[in-house]
Short mmCIF file of C-alpha atoms and ligand atoms in Angstrom, two decimals:
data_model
loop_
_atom_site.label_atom_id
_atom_site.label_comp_id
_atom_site.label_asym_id
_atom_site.label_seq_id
_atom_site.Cartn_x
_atom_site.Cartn_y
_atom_site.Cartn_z
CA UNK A 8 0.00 0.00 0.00
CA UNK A 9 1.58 3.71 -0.70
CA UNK A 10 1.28 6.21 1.98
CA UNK A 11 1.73 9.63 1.93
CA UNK A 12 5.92 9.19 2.18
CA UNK A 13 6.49 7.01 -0.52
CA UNK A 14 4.78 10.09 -2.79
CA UNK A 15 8.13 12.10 -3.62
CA UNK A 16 7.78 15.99 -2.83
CA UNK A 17 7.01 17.83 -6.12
CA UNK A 18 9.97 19.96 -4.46
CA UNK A 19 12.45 17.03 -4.51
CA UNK A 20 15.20 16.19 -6.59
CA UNK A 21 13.82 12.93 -7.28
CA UNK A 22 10.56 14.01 -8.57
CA UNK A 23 12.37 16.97 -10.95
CA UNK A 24 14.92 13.93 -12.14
CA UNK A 25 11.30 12.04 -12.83
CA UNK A 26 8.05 13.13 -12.10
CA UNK A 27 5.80 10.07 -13.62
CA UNK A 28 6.34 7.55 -11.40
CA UNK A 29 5.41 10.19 -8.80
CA UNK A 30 2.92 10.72 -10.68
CA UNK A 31 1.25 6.99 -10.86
CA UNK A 32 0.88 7.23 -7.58
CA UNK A 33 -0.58 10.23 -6.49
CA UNK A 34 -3.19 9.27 -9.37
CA UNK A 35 -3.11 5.24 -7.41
CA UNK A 36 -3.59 6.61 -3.85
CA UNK A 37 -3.14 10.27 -3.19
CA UNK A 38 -5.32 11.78 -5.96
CA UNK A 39 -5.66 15.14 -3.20
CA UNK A 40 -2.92 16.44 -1.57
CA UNK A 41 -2.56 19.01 0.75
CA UNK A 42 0.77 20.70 0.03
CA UNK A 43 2.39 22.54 2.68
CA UNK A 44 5.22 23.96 0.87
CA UNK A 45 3.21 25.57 -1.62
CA UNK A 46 0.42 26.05 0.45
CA UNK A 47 -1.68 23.81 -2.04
CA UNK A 48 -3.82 21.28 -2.84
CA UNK A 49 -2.71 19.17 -5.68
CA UNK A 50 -5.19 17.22 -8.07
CA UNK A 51 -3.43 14.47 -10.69
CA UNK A 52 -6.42 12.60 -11.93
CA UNK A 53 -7.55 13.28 -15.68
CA UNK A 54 -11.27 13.98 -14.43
CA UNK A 55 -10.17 16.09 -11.45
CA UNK A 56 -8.10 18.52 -13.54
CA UNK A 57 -10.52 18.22 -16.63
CA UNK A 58 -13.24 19.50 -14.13
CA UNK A 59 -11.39 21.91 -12.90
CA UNK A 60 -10.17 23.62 -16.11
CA UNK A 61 -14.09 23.22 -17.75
CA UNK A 62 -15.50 24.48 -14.31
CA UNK A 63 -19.30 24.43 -15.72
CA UNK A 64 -20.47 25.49 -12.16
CA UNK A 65 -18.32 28.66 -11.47
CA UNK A 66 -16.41 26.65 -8.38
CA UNK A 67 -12.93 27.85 -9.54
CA UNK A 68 -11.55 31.15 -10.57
CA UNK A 69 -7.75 32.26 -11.88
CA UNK A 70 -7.50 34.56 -8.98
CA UNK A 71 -4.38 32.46 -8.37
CA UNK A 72 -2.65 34.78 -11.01
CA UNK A 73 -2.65 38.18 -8.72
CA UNK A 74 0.25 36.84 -7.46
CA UNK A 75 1.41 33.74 -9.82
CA UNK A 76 1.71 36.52 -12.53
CA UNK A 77 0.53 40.12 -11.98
CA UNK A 78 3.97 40.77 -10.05
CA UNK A 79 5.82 40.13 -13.96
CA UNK A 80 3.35 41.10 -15.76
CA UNK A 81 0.95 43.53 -14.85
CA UNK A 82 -2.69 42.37 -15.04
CA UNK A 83 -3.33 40.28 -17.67
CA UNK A 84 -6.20 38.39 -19.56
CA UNK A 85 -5.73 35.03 -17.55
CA UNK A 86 -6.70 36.63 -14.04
CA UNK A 87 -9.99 38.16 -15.79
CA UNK A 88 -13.09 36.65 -15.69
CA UNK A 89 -16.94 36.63 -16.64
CA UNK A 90 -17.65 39.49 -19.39
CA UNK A 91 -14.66 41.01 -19.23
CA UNK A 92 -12.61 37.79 -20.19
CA UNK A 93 -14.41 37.65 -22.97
CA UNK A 94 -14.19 41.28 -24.48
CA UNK A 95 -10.51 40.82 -23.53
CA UNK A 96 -10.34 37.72 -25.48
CA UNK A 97 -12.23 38.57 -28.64
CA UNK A 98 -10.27 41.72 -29.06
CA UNK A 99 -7.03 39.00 -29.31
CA UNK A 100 -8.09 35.87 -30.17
CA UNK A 101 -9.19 36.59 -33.81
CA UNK A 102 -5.01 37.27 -34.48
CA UNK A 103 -3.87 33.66 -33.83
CA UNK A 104 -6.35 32.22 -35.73
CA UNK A 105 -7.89 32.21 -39.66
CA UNK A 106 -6.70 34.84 -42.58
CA UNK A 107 -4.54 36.87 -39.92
CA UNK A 108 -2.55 33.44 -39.24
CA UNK A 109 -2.46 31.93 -42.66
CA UNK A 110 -2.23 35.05 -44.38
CA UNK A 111 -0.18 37.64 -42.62
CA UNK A 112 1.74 35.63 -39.64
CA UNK A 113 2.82 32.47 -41.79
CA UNK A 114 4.82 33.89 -43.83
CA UNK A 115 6.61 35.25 -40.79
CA UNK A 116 7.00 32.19 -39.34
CA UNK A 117 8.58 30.15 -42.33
CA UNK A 118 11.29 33.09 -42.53
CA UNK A 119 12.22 32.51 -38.88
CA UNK A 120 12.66 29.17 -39.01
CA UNK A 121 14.83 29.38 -42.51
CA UNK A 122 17.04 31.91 -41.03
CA UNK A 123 17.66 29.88 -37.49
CA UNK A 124 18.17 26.61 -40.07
CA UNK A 125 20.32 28.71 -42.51
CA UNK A 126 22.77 29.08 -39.38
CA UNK A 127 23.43 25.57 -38.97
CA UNK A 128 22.17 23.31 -41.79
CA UNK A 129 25.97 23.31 -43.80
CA UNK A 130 27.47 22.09 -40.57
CA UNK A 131 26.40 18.43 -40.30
CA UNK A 132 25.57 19.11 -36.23
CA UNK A 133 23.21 21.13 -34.49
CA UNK A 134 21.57 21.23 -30.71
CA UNK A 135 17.95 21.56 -31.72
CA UNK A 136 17.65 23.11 -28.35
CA UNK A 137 19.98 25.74 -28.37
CA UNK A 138 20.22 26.56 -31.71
CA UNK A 139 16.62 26.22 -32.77
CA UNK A 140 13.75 25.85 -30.03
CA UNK A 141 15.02 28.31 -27.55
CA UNK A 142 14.94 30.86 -30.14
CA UNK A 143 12.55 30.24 -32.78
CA UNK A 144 9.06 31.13 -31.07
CA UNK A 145 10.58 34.15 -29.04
CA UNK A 146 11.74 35.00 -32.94
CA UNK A 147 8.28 34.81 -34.03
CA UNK A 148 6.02 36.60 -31.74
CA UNK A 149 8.76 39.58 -31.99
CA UNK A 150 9.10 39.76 -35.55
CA UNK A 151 4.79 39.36 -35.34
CA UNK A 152 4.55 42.33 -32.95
CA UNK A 153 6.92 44.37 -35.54
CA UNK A 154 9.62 44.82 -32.56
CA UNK A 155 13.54 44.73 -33.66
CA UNK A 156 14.87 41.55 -34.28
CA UNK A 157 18.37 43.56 -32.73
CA UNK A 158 16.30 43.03 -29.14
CA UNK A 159 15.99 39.55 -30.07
CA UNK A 160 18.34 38.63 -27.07
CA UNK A 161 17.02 40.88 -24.23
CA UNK A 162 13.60 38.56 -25.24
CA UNK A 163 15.06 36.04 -24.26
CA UNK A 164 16.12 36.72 -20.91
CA UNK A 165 13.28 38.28 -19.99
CA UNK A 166 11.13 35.44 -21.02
CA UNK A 167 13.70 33.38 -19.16
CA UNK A 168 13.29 35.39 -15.93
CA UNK A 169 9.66 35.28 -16.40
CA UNK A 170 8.98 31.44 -16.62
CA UNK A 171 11.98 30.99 -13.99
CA UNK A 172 9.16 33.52 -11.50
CA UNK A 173 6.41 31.57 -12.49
CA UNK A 174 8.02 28.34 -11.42
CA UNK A 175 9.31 29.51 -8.60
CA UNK A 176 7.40 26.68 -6.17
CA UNK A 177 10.15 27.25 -3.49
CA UNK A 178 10.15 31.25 -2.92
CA UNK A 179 13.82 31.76 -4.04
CA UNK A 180 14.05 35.46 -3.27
CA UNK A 181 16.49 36.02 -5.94
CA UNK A 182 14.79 34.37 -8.39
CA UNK A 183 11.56 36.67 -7.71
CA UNK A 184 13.47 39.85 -7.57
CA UNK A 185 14.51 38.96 -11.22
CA UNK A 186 11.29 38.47 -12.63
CA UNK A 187 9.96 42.27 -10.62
CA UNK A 188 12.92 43.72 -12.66
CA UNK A 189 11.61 42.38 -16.12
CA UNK A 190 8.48 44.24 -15.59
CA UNK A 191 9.79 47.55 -14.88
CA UNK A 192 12.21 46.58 -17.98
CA UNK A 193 9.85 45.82 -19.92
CA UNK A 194 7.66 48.98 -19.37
CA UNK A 195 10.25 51.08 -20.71
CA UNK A 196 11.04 49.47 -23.38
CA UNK A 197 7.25 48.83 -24.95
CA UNK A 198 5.52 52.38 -23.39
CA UNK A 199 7.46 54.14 -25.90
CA UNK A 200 6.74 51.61 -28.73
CA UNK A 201 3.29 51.47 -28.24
CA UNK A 202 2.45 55.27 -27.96
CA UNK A 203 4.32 56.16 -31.15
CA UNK A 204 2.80 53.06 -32.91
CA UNK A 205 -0.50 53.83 -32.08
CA UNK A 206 0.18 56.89 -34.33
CA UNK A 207 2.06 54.73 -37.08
CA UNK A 208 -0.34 51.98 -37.37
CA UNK A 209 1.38 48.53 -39.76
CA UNK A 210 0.24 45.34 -40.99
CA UNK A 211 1.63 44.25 -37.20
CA UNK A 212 -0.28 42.38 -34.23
CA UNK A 213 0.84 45.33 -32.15
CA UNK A 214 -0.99 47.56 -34.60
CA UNK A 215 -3.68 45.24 -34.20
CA UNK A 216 -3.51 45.30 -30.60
CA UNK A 217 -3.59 49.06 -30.96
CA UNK A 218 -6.58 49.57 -33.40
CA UNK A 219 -8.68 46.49 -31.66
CA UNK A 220 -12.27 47.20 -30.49
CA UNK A 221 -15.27 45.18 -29.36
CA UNK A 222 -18.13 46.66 -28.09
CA UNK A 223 -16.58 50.37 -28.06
CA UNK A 224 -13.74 48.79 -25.88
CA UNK A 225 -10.28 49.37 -26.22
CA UNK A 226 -6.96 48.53 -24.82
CA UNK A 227 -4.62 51.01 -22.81
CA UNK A 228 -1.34 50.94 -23.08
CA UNK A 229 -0.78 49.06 -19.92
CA UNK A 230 -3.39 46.57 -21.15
CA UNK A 231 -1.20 46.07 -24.75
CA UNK A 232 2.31 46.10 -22.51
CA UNK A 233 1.30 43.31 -20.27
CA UNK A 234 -0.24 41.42 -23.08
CA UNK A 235 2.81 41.71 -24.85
CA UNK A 236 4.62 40.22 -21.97
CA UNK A 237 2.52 37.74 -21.44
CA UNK A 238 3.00 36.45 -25.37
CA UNK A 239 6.32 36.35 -24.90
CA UNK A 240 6.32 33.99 -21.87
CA UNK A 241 3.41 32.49 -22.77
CA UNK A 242 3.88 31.61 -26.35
CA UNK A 243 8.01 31.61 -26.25
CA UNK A 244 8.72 29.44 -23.68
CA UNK A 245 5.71 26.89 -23.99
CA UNK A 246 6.55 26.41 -28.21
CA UNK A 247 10.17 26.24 -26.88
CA UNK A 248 9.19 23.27 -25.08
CA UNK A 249 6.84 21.81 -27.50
CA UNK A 250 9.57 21.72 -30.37
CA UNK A 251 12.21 19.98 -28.44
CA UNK A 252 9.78 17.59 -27.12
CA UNK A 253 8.70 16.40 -30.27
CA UNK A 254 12.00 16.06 -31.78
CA UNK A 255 13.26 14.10 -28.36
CA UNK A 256 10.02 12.01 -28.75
CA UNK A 257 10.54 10.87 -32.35
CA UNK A 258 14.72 10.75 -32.17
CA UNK A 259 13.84 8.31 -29.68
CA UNK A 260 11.18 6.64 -31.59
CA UNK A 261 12.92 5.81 -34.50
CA UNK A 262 10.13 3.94 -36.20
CA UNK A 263 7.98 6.73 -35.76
CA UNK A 264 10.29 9.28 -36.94
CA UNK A 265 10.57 7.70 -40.43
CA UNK A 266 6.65 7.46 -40.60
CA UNK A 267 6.15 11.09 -40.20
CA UNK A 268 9.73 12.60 -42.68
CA UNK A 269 7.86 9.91 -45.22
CA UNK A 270 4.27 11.69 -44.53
CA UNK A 271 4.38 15.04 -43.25
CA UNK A 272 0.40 14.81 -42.73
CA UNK A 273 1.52 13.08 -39.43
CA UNK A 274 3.08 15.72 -37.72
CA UNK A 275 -0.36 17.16 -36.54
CA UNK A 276 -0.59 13.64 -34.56
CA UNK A 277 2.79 13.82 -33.79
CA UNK A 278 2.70 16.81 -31.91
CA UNK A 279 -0.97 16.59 -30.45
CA UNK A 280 0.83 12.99 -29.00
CA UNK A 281 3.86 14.96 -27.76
CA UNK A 282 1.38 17.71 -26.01
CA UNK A 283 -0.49 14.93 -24.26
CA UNK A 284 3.05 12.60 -23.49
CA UNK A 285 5.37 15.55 -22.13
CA UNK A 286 3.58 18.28 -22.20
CA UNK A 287 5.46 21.59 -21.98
CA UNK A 288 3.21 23.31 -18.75
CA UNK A 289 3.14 20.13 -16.13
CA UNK A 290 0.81 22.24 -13.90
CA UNK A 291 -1.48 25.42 -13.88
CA UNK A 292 -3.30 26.50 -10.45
CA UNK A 293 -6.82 27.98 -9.89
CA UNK A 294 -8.19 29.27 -6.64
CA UNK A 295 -11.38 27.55 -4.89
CA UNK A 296 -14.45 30.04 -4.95
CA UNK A 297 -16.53 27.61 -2.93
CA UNK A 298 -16.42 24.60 -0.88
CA UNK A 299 -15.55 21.50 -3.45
CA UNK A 300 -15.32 17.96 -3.39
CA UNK A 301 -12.30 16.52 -5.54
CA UNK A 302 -11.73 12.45 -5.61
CA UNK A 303 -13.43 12.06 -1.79
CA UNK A 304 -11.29 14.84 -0.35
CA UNK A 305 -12.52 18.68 0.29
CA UNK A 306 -11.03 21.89 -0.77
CA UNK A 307 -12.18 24.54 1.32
CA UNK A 308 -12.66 27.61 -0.42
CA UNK A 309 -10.03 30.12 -1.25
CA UNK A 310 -8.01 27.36 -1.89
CA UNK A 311 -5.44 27.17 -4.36
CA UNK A 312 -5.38 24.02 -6.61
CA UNK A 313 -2.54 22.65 -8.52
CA UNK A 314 -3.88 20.86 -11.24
CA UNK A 315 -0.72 18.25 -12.86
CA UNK A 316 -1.60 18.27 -16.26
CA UNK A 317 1.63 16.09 -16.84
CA UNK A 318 -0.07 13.31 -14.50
CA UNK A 319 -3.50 13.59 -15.78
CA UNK A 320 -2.19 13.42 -19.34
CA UNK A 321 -0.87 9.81 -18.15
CA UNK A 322 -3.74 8.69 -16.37
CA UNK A 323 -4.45 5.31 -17.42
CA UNK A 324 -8.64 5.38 -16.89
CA UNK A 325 -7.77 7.84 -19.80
CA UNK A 326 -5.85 6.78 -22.22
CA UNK A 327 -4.53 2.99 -22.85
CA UNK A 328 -0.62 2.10 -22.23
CA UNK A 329 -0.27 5.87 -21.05
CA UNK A 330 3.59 6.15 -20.62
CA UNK A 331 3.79 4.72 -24.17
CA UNK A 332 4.35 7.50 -26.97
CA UNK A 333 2.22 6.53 -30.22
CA UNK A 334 1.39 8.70 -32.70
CA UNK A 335 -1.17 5.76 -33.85
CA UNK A 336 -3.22 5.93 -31.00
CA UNK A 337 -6.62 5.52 -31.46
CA UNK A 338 -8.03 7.42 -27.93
CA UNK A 339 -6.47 11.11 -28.76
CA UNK A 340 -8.26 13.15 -31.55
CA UNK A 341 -5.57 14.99 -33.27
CA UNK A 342 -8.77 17.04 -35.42
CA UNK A 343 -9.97 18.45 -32.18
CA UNK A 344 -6.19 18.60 -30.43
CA UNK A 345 -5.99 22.55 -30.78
CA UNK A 346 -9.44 23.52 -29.92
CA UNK A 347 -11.12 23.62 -26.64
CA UNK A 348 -12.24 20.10 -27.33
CA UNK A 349 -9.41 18.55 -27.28
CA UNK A 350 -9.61 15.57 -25.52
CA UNK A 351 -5.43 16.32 -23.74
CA UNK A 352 -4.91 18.91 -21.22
CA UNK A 353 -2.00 20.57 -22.03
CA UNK A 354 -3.27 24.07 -23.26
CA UNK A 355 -6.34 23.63 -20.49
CA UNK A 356 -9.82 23.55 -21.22
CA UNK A 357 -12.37 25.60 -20.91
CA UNK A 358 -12.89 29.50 -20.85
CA UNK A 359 -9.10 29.97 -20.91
CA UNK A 360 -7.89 27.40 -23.79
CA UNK A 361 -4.89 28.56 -24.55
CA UNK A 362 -5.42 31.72 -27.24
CA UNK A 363 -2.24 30.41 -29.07
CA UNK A 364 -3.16 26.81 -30.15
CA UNK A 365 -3.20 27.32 -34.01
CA UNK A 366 -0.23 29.67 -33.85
CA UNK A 367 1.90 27.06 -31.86
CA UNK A 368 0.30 24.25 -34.27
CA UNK A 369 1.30 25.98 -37.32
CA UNK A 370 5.16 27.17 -35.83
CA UNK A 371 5.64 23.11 -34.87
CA UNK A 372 4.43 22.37 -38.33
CA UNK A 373 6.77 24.42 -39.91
CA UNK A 374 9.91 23.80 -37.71
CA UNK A 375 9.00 20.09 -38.24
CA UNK A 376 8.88 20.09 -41.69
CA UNK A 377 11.71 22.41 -41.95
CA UNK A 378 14.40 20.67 -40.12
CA UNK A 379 13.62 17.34 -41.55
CA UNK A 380 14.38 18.78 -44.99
CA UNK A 381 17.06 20.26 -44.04
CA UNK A 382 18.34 17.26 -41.99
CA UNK A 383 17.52 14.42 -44.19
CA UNK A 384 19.09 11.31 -41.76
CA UNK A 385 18.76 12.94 -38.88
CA UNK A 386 19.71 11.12 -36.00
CA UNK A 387 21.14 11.78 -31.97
CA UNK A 388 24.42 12.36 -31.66
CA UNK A 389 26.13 8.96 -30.66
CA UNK A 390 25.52 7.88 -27.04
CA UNK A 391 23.24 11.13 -25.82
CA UNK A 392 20.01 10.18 -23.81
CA UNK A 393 17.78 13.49 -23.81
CA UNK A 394 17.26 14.41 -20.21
CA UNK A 395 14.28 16.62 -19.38
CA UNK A 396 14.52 19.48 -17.05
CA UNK A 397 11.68 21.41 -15.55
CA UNK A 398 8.86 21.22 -13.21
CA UNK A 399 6.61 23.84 -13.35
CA UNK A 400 7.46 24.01 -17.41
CA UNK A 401 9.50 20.83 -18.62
CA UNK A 402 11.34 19.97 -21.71
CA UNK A 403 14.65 18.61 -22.81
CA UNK A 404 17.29 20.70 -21.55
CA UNK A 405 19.69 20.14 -25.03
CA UNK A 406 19.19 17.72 -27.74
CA UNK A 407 22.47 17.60 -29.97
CA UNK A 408 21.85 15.79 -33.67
CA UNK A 409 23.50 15.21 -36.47
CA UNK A 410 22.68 14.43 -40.10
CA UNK A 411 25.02 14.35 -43.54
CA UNK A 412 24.51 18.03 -44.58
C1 HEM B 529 2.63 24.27 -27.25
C2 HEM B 529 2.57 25.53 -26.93
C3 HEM B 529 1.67 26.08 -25.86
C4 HEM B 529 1.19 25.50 -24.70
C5 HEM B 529 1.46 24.09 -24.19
C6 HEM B 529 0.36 26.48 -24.04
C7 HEM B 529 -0.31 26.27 -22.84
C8 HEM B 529 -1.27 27.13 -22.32
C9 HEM B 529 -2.10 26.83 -21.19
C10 HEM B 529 -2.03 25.55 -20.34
C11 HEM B 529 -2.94 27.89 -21.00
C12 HEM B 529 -4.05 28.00 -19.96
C13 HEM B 529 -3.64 28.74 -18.72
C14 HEM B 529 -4.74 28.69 -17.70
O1 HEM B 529 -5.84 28.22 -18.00
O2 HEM B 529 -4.49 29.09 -16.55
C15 HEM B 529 -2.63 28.87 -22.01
C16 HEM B 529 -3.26 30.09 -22.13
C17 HEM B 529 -2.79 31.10 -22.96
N1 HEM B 529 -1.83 30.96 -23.96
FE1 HEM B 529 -0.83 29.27 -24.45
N2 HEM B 529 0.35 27.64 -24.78
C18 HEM B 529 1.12 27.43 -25.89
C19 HEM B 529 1.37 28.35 -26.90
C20 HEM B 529 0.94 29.65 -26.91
C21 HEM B 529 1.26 30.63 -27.91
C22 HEM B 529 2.12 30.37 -29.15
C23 HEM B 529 0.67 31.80 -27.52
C24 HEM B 529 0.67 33.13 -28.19
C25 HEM B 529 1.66 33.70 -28.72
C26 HEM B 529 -0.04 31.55 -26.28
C27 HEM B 529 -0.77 32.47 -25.58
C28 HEM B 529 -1.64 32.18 -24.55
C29 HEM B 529 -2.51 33.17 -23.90
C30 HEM B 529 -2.61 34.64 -24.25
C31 HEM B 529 -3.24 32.49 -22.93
C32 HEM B 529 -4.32 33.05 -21.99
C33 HEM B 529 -5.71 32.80 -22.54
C34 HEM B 529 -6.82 33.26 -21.61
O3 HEM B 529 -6.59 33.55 -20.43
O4 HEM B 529 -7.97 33.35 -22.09
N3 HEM B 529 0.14 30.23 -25.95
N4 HEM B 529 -1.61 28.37 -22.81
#
């Protein structure tokens, strides 16, 4: 029988060097735990956190975000809720998705990936990580916002500081000091853009951002700053992830890697199976608005909830053989895999379905298609074993290749 030691800490070295086994058996025998730590309860079951994120009787809100985010940020679309949400979200959503994607954002992201490729595919080596994930979806929602590529860098480490706060489970002071700086950075470097763009409008999503109205409702300045930030954590580091998961996934799949270079109609599958198998986000908290009851347990309200979307992906009343990756499996729809019925739980569900599913869809089919062009045997370089490295956000931490230029 497990008892409550033989669950690692999600603070431990042990679960960080492997969370699923930890994961099996909160799922088996602690599918509520109160976490002290993090002042918590955490939920790991696929109907828990799937009735959590849907939430069709108002029990949860994402209050949790006044201080999971605001502090890096400013206020941002994910802590709103009710009416507001959804002017918030119509005035963005329609940007990631139909003509504006396919039409004006495509374009930009097949350039981005070329010129990341161009760097490296003479050379006969690359680390897909470094020298192509890290960089390519920070690359892309810049370049989309019509912001110097020259800033590309100080992106990066913002982004970097950004997700580093946000996963900050254990308080590090440091750590949180960082990510306050990025905001005040960040402030004055996008005030300025935005006021003189607003009288310059482009073909740009900041332009859109500027112009957007819906119902005679517009965005400030502050609203379009911390929006901005928020794409650039939200969309850089979780594509980031995505990218170098799918390539671990099929380099270590061999089978499955030929199947998709021979038809590139797979890769949808491919990464709707890496989303649900190693997610990039491996949890997302909301905050209790009433009492609930959650597998037999009670969260009293005003609770926060950690919902493991990397255990409920694996949850075996779910999905046969869970900790098996298959892009041929027959219980995950791949058609439905970037809308908010998909049927994984890696860009949530419900009301707050991530905004950037078809814009992360179309970069990973892109990069994918890309690369293997580019890298025609493609294969790891001799003797490396990917080793993933994250908790809050998780991916492989390098992933050197190479292939006969
Ligand atoms: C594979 C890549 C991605 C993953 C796994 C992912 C994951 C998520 C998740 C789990 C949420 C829900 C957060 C919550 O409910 O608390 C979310 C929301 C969001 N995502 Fe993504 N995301 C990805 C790519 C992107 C991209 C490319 C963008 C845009 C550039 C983006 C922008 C957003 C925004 C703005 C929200 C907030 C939506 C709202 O509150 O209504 N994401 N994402």
């Amino acid at each position: 029988m497990s008892t409550a030691q033989q669950v690692p800490d999600i603070l431990s070295p042990e679960f960080a060097a492997d969370p699923y086994p930890a994961y099996r058996l909160m799922r088996d025998s602690r599918p509520l735990i109160w976490h002290e730590a993090t002042q918590s309860y955490i939920i790991s079951r696929y109907e828990d956190v799937e009735r959590v994120f849907k939430d069709k009787s108002g029990q949860f809100s994402t209050d949790n975000y006044d201080w999971q985010i605001e502090p890096v940020h400013g206020r941002t679309i994910l802590q709103l809720s009710g009416r507001e949400h959804a002017v918030r979200r119509a005035l963005v959503a329609p940007a990631f998705r139909g003509s504006d994607l396919q039409e004006k954002f495509l374009p930009v992201i097949e350039r981005n990936s070329r010129e990341l490729i161009d760097t490296f595919r003479h050379t006969g080596s690359a680390d897909l990580v470094a020298d192509y994930a890290t960089r390519f979806p920070v690359n892309v929602i810049a370049d989309m916002l019509g912001l110097d590529k020259a800033d590309h860098a100080r992106f990066h480490r913002w982004y970097t500081a950004v997700i580093a706060f946000l996963g900050n489970l254990s308080g590090d002071p440091e750590v949180a000091a960082a990510g306050e700086r990025t905001r005040v950075e960040f402030a004055e470097y996008m005030l300025p853009i935005i006021r003189e763009r607003r009288g310059n409008l482009g073909g740009d999503l900041l332009s859109t951002l500027c112009a957007a109205e819906v119902d005679g409702v517009r965005m400030s300045d502050e609203d379009i700053k911390a929006f901005c930030s928020l794409l650039l954590a939200a969309g850089g580091e979780t594509t980031d992830k995505a990218i170098a998961s799918i390539f671990a996934n099929l380099l270590l799949h061999t089978d499955q890697l030929a199947a998709v270079r021979a038809d590139r109609s797979l890769i949808p599958r491919a990464f709707a199976e890496t989303l649900r198998y190693t997610p990039p986000v491996h949890m997302i908290m909301r905050q209790s608005t009433t009492e609930v009851t959650l597998s037999g347990g009670t969260v009293p309200p005003g609770a926060t909830v950690t919902c493991l979307i990397g255990a409920a992906n694996r949850d075996e009343k779910r999905y046969r053989d869970p900790d098996r990756f298959d892009i041929f499996r027959d219980d995950l729809t791949t058609t439905t895999a970037f809308s908010a019925a998909a049927d994984h739980l890696a860009f949530a569900l419900g009301r707050h379905f991530c905004v950037g599913a078809l814009l992360a869809r179309a970069e990973v089919e892109t990069g994918v298609n890309q690369l293997l062009d580019a890298m025609p045997d493609l294969r790891l370089a001799d003797g490396f074993d990917p080793v993933e490295q994250g908790v809050f956000t998780r991916g492989p931490q390098s992933l050197p290749v190479r292939f006969t230029p």
